[in-house]
Short mmCIF file of C-alpha atoms in Angstrom, two decimals:
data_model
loop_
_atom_site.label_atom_id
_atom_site.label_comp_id
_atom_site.label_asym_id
_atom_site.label_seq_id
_atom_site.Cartn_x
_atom_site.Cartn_y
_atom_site.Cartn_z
CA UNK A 595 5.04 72.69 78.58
CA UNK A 596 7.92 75.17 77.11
CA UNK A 597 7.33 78.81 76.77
CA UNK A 598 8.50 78.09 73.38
CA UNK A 599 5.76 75.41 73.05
CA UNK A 600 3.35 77.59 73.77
CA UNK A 601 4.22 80.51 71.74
CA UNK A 602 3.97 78.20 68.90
CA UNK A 603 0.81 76.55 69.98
CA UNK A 604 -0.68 80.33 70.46
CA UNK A 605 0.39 81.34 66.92
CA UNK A 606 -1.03 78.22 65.67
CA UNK A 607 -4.17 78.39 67.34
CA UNK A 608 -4.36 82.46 66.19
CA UNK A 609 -3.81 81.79 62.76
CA UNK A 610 -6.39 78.36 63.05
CA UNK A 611 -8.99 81.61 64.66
CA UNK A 612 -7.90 84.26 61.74
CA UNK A 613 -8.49 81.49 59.29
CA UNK A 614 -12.03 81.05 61.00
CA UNK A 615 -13.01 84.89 61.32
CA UNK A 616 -11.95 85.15 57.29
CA UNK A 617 -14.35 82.11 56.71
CA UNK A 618 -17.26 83.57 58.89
CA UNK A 619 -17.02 87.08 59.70
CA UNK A 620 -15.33 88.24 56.62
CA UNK A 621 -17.75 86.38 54.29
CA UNK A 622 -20.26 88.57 56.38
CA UNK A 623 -18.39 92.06 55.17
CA UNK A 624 -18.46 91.04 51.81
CA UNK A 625 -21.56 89.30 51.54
CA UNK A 626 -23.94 92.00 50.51
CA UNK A 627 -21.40 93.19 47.59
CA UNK A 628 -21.66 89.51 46.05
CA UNK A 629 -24.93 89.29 46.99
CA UNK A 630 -26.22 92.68 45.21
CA UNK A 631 -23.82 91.05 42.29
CA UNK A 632 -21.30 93.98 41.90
CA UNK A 633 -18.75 91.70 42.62
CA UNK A 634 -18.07 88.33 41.85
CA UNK A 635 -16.44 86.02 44.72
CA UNK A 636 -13.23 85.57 43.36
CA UNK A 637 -13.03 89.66 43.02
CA UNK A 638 -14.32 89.49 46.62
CA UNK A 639 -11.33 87.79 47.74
CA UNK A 640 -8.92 90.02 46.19
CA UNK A 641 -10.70 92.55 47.59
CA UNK A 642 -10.19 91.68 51.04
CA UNK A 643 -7.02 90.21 50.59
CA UNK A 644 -5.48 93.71 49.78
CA UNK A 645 -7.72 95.98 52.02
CA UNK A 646 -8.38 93.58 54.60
CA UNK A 647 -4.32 93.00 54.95
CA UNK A 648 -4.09 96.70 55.07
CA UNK A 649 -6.36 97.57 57.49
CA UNK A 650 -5.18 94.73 60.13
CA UNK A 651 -1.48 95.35 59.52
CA UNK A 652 -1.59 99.50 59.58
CA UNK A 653 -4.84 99.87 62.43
CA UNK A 654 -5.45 96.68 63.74
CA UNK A 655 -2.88 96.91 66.96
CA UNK A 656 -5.82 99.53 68.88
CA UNK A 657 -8.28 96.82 69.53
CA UNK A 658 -5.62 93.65 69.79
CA UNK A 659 -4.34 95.34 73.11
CA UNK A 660 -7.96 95.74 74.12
CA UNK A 661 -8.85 92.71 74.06
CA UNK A 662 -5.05 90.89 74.99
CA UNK A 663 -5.12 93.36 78.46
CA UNK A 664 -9.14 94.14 78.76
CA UNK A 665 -11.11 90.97 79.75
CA UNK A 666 -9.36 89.72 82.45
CA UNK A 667 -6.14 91.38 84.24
CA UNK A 668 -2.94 89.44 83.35
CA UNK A 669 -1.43 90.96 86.54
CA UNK A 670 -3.77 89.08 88.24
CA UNK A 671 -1.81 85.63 87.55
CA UNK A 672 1.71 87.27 87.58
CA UNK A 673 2.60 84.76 89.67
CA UNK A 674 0.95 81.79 87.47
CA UNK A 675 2.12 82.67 84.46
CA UNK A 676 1.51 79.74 83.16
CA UNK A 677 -2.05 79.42 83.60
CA UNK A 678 -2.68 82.55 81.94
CA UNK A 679 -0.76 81.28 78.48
CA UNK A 680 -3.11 77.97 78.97
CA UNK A 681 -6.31 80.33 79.78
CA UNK A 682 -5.56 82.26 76.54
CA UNK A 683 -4.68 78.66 74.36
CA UNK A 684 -8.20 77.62 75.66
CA UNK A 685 -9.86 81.24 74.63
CA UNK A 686 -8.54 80.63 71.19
CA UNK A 687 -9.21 77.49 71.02
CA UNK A 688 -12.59 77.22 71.65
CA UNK A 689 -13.73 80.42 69.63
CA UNK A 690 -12.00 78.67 66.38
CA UNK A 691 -13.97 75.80 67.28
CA UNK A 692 -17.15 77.33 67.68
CA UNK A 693 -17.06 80.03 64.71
CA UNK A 694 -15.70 76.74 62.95
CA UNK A 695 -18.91 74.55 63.58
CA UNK A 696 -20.73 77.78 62.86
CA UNK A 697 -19.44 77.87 59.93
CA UNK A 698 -19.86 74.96 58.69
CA UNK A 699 -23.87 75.30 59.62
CA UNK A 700 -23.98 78.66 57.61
CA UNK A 701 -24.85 80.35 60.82
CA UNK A 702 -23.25 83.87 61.05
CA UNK A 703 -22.07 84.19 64.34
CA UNK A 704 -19.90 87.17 65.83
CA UNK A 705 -16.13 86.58 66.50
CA UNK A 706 -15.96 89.01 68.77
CA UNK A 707 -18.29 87.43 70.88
CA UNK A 708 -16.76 84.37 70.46
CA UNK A 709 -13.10 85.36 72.40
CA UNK A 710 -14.37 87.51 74.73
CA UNK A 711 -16.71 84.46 75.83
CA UNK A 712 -13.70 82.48 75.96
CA UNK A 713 -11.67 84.96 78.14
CA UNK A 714 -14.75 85.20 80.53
CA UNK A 715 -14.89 81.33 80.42
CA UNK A 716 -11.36 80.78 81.14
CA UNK A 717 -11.49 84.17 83.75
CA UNK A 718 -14.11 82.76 86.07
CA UNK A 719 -12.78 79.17 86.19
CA UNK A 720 -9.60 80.70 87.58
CA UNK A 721 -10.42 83.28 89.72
CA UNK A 722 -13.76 83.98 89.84
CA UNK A 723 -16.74 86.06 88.98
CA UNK A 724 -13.89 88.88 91.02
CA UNK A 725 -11.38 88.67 87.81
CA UNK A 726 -13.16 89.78 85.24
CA UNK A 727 -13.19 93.39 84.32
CA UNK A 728 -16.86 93.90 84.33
CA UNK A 729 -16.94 97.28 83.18
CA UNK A 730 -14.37 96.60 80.28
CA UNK A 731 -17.38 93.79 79.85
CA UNK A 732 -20.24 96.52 79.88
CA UNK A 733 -18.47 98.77 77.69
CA UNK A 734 -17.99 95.82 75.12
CA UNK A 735 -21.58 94.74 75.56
CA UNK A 736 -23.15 98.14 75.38
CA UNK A 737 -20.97 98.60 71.89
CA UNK A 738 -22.72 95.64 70.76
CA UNK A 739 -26.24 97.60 71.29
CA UNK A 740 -24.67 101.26 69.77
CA UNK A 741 -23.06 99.77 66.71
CA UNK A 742 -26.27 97.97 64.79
CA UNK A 743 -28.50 101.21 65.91
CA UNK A 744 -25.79 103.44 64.70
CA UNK A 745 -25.17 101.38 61.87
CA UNK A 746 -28.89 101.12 61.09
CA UNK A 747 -29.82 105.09 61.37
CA UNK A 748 -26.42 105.84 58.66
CA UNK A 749 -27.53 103.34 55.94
CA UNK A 750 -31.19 104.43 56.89
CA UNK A 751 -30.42 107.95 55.59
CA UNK A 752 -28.03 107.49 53.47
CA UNK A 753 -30.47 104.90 51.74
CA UNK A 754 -33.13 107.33 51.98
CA UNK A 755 -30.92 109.88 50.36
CA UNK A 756 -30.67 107.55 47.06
CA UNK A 757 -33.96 106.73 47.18
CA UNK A 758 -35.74 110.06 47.24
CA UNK A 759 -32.36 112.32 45.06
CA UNK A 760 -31.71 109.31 42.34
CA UNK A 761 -34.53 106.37 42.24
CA UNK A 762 -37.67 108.06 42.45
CA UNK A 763 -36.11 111.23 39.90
CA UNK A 764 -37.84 111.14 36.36
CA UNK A 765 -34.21 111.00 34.95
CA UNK A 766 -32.69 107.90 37.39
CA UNK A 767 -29.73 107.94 35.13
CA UNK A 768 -28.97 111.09 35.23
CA UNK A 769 -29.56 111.74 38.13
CA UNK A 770 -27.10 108.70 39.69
CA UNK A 771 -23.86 110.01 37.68
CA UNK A 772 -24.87 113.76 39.11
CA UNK A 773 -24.61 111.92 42.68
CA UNK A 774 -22.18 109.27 42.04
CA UNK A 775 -18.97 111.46 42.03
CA UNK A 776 -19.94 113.02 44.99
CA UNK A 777 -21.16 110.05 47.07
CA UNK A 778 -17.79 108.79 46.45
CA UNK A 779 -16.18 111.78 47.51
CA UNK A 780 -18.24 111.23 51.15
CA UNK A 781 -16.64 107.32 50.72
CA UNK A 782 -13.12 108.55 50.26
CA UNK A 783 -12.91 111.51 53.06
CA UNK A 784 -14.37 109.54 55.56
CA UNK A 785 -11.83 106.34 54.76
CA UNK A 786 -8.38 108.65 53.85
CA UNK A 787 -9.23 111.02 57.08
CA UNK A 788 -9.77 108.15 59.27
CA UNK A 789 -6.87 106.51 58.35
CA UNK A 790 -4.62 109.47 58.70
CA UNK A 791 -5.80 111.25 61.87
CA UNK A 792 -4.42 109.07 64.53
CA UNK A 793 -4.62 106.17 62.64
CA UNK A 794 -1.32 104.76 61.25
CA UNK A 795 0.51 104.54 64.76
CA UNK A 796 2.10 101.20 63.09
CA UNK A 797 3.68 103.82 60.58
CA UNK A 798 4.69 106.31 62.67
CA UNK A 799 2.79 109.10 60.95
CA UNK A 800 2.03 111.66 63.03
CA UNK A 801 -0.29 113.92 60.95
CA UNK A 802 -2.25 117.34 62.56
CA UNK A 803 -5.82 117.06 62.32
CA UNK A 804 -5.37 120.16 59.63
CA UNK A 805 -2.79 118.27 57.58
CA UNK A 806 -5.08 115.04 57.81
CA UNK A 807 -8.25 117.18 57.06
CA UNK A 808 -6.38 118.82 53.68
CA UNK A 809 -4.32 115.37 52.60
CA UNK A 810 -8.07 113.34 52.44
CA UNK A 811 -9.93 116.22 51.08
CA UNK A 812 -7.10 116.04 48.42
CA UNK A 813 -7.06 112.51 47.52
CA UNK A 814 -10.93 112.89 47.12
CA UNK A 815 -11.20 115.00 44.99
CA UNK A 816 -8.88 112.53 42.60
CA UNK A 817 -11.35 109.57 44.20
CA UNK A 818 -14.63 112.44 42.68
CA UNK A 819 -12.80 112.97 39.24
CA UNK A 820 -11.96 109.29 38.49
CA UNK A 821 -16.00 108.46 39.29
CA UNK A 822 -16.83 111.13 37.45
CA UNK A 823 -14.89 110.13 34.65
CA UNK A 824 -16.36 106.42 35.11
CA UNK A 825 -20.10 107.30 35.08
CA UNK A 826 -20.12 109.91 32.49
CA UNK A 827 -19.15 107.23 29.77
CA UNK A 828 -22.15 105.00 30.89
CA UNK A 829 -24.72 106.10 28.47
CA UNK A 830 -28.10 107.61 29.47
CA UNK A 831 -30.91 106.05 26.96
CA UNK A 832 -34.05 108.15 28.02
CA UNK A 833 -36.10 106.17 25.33
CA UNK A 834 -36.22 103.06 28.05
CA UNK A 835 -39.51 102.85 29.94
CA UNK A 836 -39.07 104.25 33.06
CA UNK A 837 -38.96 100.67 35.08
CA UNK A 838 -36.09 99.22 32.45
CA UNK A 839 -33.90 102.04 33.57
CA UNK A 840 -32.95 101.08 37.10
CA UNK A 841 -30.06 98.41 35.67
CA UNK A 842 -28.57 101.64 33.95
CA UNK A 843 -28.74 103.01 37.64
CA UNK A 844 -27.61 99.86 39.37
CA UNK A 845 -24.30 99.67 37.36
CA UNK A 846 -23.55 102.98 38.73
CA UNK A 847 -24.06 101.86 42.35
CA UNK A 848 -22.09 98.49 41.46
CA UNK A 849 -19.05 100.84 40.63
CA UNK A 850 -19.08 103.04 44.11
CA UNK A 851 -19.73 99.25 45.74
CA UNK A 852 -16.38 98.20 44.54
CA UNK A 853 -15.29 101.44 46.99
CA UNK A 854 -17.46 100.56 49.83
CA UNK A 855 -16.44 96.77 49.91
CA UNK A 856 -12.84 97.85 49.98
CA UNK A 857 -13.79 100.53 52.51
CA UNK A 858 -15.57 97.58 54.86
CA UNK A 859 -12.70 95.44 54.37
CA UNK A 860 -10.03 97.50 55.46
CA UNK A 861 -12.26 98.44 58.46
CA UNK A 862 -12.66 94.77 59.24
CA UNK A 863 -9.03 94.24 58.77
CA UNK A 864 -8.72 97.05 61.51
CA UNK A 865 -11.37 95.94 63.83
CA UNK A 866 -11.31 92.12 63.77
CA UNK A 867 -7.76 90.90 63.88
CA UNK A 868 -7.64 91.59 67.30
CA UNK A 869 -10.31 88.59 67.83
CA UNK A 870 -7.25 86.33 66.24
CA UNK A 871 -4.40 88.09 67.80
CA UNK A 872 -5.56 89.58 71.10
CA UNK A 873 -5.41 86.10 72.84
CA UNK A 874 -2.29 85.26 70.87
CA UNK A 875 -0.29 88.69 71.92
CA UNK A 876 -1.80 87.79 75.71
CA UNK A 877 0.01 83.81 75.77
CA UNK A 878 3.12 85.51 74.46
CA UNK A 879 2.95 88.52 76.92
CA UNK A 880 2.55 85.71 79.58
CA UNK A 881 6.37 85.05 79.49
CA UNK A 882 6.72 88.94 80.23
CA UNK A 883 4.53 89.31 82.98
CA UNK A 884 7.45 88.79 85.92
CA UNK A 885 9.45 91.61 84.50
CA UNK A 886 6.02 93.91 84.39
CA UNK A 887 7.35 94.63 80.54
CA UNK A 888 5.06 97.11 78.51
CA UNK A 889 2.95 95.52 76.05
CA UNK A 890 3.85 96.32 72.64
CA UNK A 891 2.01 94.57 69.44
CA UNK A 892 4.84 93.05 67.48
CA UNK A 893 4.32 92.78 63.38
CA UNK A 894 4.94 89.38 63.33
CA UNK A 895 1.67 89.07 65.42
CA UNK A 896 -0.20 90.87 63.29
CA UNK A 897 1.01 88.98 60.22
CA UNK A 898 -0.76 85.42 61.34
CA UNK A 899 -4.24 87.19 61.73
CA UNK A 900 -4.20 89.24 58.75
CA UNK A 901 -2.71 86.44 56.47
CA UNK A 902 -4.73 83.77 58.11
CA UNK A 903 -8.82 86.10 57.40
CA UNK A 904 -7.47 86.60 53.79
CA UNK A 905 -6.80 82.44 53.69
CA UNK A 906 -9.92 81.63 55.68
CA UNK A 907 -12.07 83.42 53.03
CA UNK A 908 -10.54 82.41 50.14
CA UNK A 909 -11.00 78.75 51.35
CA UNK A 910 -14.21 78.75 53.04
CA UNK A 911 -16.11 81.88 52.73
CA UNK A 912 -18.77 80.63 50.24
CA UNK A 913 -21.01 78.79 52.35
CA UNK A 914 -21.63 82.26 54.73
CA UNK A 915 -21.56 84.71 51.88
CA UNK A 916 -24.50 82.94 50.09
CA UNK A 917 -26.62 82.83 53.33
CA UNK A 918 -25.66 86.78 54.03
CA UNK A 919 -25.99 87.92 50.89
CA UNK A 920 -29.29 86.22 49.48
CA UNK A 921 -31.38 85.19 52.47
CA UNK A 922 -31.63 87.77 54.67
CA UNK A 923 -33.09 90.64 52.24
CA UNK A 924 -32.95 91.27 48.31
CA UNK A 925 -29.86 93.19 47.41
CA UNK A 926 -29.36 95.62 45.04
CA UNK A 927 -25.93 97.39 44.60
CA UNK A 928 -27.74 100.53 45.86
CA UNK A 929 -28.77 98.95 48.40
CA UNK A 930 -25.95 97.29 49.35
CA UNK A 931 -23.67 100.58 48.77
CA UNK A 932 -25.42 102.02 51.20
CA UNK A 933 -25.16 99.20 54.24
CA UNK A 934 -21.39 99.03 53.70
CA UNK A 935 -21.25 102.54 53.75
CA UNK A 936 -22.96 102.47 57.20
CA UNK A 937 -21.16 99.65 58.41
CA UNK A 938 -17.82 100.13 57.66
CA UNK A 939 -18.06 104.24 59.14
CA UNK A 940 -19.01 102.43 62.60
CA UNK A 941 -16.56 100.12 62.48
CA UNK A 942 -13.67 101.83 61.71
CA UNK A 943 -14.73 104.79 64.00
CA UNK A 944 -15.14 102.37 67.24
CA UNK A 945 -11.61 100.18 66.39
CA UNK A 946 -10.23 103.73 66.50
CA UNK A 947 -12.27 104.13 70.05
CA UNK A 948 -10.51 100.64 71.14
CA UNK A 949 -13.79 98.86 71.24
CA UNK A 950 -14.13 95.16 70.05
CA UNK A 951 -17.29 95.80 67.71
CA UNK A 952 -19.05 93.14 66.07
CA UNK A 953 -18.89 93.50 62.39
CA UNK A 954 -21.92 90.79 62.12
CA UNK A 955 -23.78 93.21 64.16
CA UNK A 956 -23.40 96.07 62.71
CA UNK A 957 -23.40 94.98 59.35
CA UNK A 958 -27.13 93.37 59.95
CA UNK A 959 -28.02 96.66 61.05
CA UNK A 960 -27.22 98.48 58.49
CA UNK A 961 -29.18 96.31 56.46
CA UNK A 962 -32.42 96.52 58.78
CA UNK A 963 -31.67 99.99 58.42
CA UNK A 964 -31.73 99.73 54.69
CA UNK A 965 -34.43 97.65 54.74
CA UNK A 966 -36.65 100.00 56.72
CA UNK A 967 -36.27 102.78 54.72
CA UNK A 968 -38.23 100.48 51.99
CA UNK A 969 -40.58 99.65 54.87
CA UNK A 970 -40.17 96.69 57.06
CA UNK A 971 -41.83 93.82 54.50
CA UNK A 972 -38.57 93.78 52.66
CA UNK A 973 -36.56 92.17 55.46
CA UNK A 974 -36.55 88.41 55.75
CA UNK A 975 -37.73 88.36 59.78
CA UNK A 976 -37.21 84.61 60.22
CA UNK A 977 -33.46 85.25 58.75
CA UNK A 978 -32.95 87.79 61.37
CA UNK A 979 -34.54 85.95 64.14
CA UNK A 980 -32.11 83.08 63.56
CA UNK A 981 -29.28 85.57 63.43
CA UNK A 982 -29.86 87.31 66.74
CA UNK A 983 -30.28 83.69 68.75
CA UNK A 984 -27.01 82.52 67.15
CA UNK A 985 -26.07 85.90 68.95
CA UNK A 986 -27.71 84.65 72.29
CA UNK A 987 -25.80 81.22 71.92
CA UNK A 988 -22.30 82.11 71.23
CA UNK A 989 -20.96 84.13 73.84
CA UNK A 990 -21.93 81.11 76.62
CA UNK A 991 -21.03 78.42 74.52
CA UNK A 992 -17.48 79.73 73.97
CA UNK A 993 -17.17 80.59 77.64
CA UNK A 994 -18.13 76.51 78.12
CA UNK A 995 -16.13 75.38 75.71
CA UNK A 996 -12.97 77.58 76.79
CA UNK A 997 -13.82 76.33 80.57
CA UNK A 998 -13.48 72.49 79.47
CA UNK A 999 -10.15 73.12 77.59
CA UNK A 1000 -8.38 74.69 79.85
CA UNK A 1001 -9.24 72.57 82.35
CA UNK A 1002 -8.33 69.76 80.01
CA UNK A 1003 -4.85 71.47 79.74
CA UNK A 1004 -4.38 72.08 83.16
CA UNK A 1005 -5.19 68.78 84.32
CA UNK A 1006 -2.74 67.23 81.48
CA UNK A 1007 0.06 69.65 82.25
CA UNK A 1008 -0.13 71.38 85.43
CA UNK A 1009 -1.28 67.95 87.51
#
């Protein structure tokens, strides 16, 4: 097979995986905004297809080195260059195939573990147990543990926060537009900060932490008077019984959801492209790997992932959104304002660390962690059970499945 062959193969393949992770993994980002109704599905899609674009295309090139150069050492078949573009054609391969079927079952599984079962897979057929790099592994795996905890305890208090300052107040109404600006405020430093401080390498915009500190802090302050403006024309009838006035509060939340949804896509977009086009950037880096050339993430690369989630979604993305967004707890646009919130901080903050993170993860943490600050009846335990063995399943099924296809292409190819 051509180098050119398999360049083309690999960006297939990538954009078959983006289209996948956009049909499974995004539909899980976005799931508890349609689910808690503040958006409708269509809005969901151009949601993510402007934030989610964003994030891959301006962040996303952190994690896709990660996981192109962090599984398995591509020096280590320098001089088998060749079976390294096959091993990564098999990694993508197989995830698609598996998030695909997953998909299709309504069962949402984690990309992430998906390709880094199918590097293992494809690692330990080739070389061994030896070639994988077990404590890039353990650093993966043990970010699989922090992010649902940490995403848990920020929703937890954050949810607690609404619930003690705004729901239980004698004035609900009043008291959510007295919040509202400043909860967006908290929504727009953490995004604008993160984004600037270290974060726009692709751009080439090198601010201070000072300069990146003063910049947010000013475009949140526009992001606090815009809410402001917003809430203070919903009107405040204090003649309602005091039960009939939680919708009043509830449209306030749906508004700073709209935020939060764009937040977690653009986080997503950040985090998850590199599931799509880690594996892709490691098949075309094969052709490098004799001249030892640095490793640089080229637009173009970035493109087919972040134009392939946005299609994925768009064309597929029901069937997980409904499961995610009704079955595994009742949402409410409080509620749901405040798992995003907690999500999307953890997963921007690791892609910035270079870790892999699940967004499935830590998005169903932060909804436990919702959910337990109403007490642990109002979490859907058989949902979650389900969840966490789809977890179990998916990381040795892709390594399988990646096993059999490369040495399916190897044995059609290589002889």
């Amino acid at each position: 097979m051509s180098p050119l062959i398999i360049v083309l193969l690999a960006a297939a393949f990538g954009f078959y995986m983006a289209w996948n992770i956009g049909a499974n993994d995004v539909a899980n980002a976005m799931g508890t905004s349609v689910g808690a109704r503040s958006v409708t599905f269509r809005q969901a899609i151009i949601i993510a297809a402007i934030f989610e674009f964003s994030g891959a295309m301006l962040v996303g090139n952190h994690v896709s080195l990660t996981v192109a150069k962090g599984i398995v050492d591509p020096f280590a078949y320098s001089k088998h260059a060749m079976i390294f573009a096959y091993g990564m054609l098999a990694t993508l391969l197989a995830a698609a195939l598996w998030v695909n079927l997953a998909t299709k079952l309504g069962m949402p599984v984690s990309t992430t573990h998906s390709i880094v079962g199918g590097v293992m897979g494809f690692g330990i057929v080739t070389h061994g147990l030896s070639s994988i790099e077990w404590g890039k592994v353990a650093t993966i795996v043990a970010s699989w543990v922090v992010s649902p905890i940490t995403g848990g305890i920020i929703s937890f208090f954050i949810f607690l926060f609404i619930s003690k300052k705004i729901l239980a107040d004698e004035k609900p109404v009043v008291a959510a537009k007295k919040y509202a600006p400043f909860l967006a405020f908290m929504v727009s430093m953490v995004l604008v900060f993160s984004m600037l401080y270290k974060g726009l390498k692709n751009l080439h915009l090198n601010f201070t932490f000072t300069n990146a500190l003063l910049i947010a802090a000013g475009v949140s302050v526009v992001f606090y008077a815009v809410i402001y403006k917003i809430v203070s024309n919903i009107p405040v009838d204090t003649t309602l019984p005091y039960k009939r006035r939680y919708p009043q509060v509830e449209r306030v939340f749906a508004i700073l959801q709209v935020i939060t949804a764009s937040y977690m896509a653009f986080s997503h977009g950040a985090n998850d492209v590199a599931n799509a086009v880690g594996p892709l950037m490691g098949a075309v880096y094969a052709a490098a790997l004799t001249s030892h050339k640095h490793l640089e993430m080229s637009m173009w690369v970035l493109s087919i992932g972040a134009v392939g989630i946005v299609a994925g979604l768009s064309m597929y993305g029901y069937k997980v959104i409904l499961v995610v967004g009704r079955k595994i707890t009742d949402m409410t646009p409080s509620r749901g304002f405040a798992a995003e919130f907690g999500a999307a901080t953890t997963v921007l903050v690791c892609s910035k660390m270079g870790l892999p993170i699940s967004t499935t993860h830590t998005l169903v943490g932060a909804v436990i962690g919702v959910g337990l600050a109403r007490g642990i009846g109002a979490l859907n335990l058989k949902v979650l059970k389900d969840i966490v063995v789809s977890w179990l399943l998916t990381l040795p099924i892709a390594a399988a499945l990646s096993a059999a296809i490369f040495m399916a292409l190897k044995g059609l190819f290589l002889g």
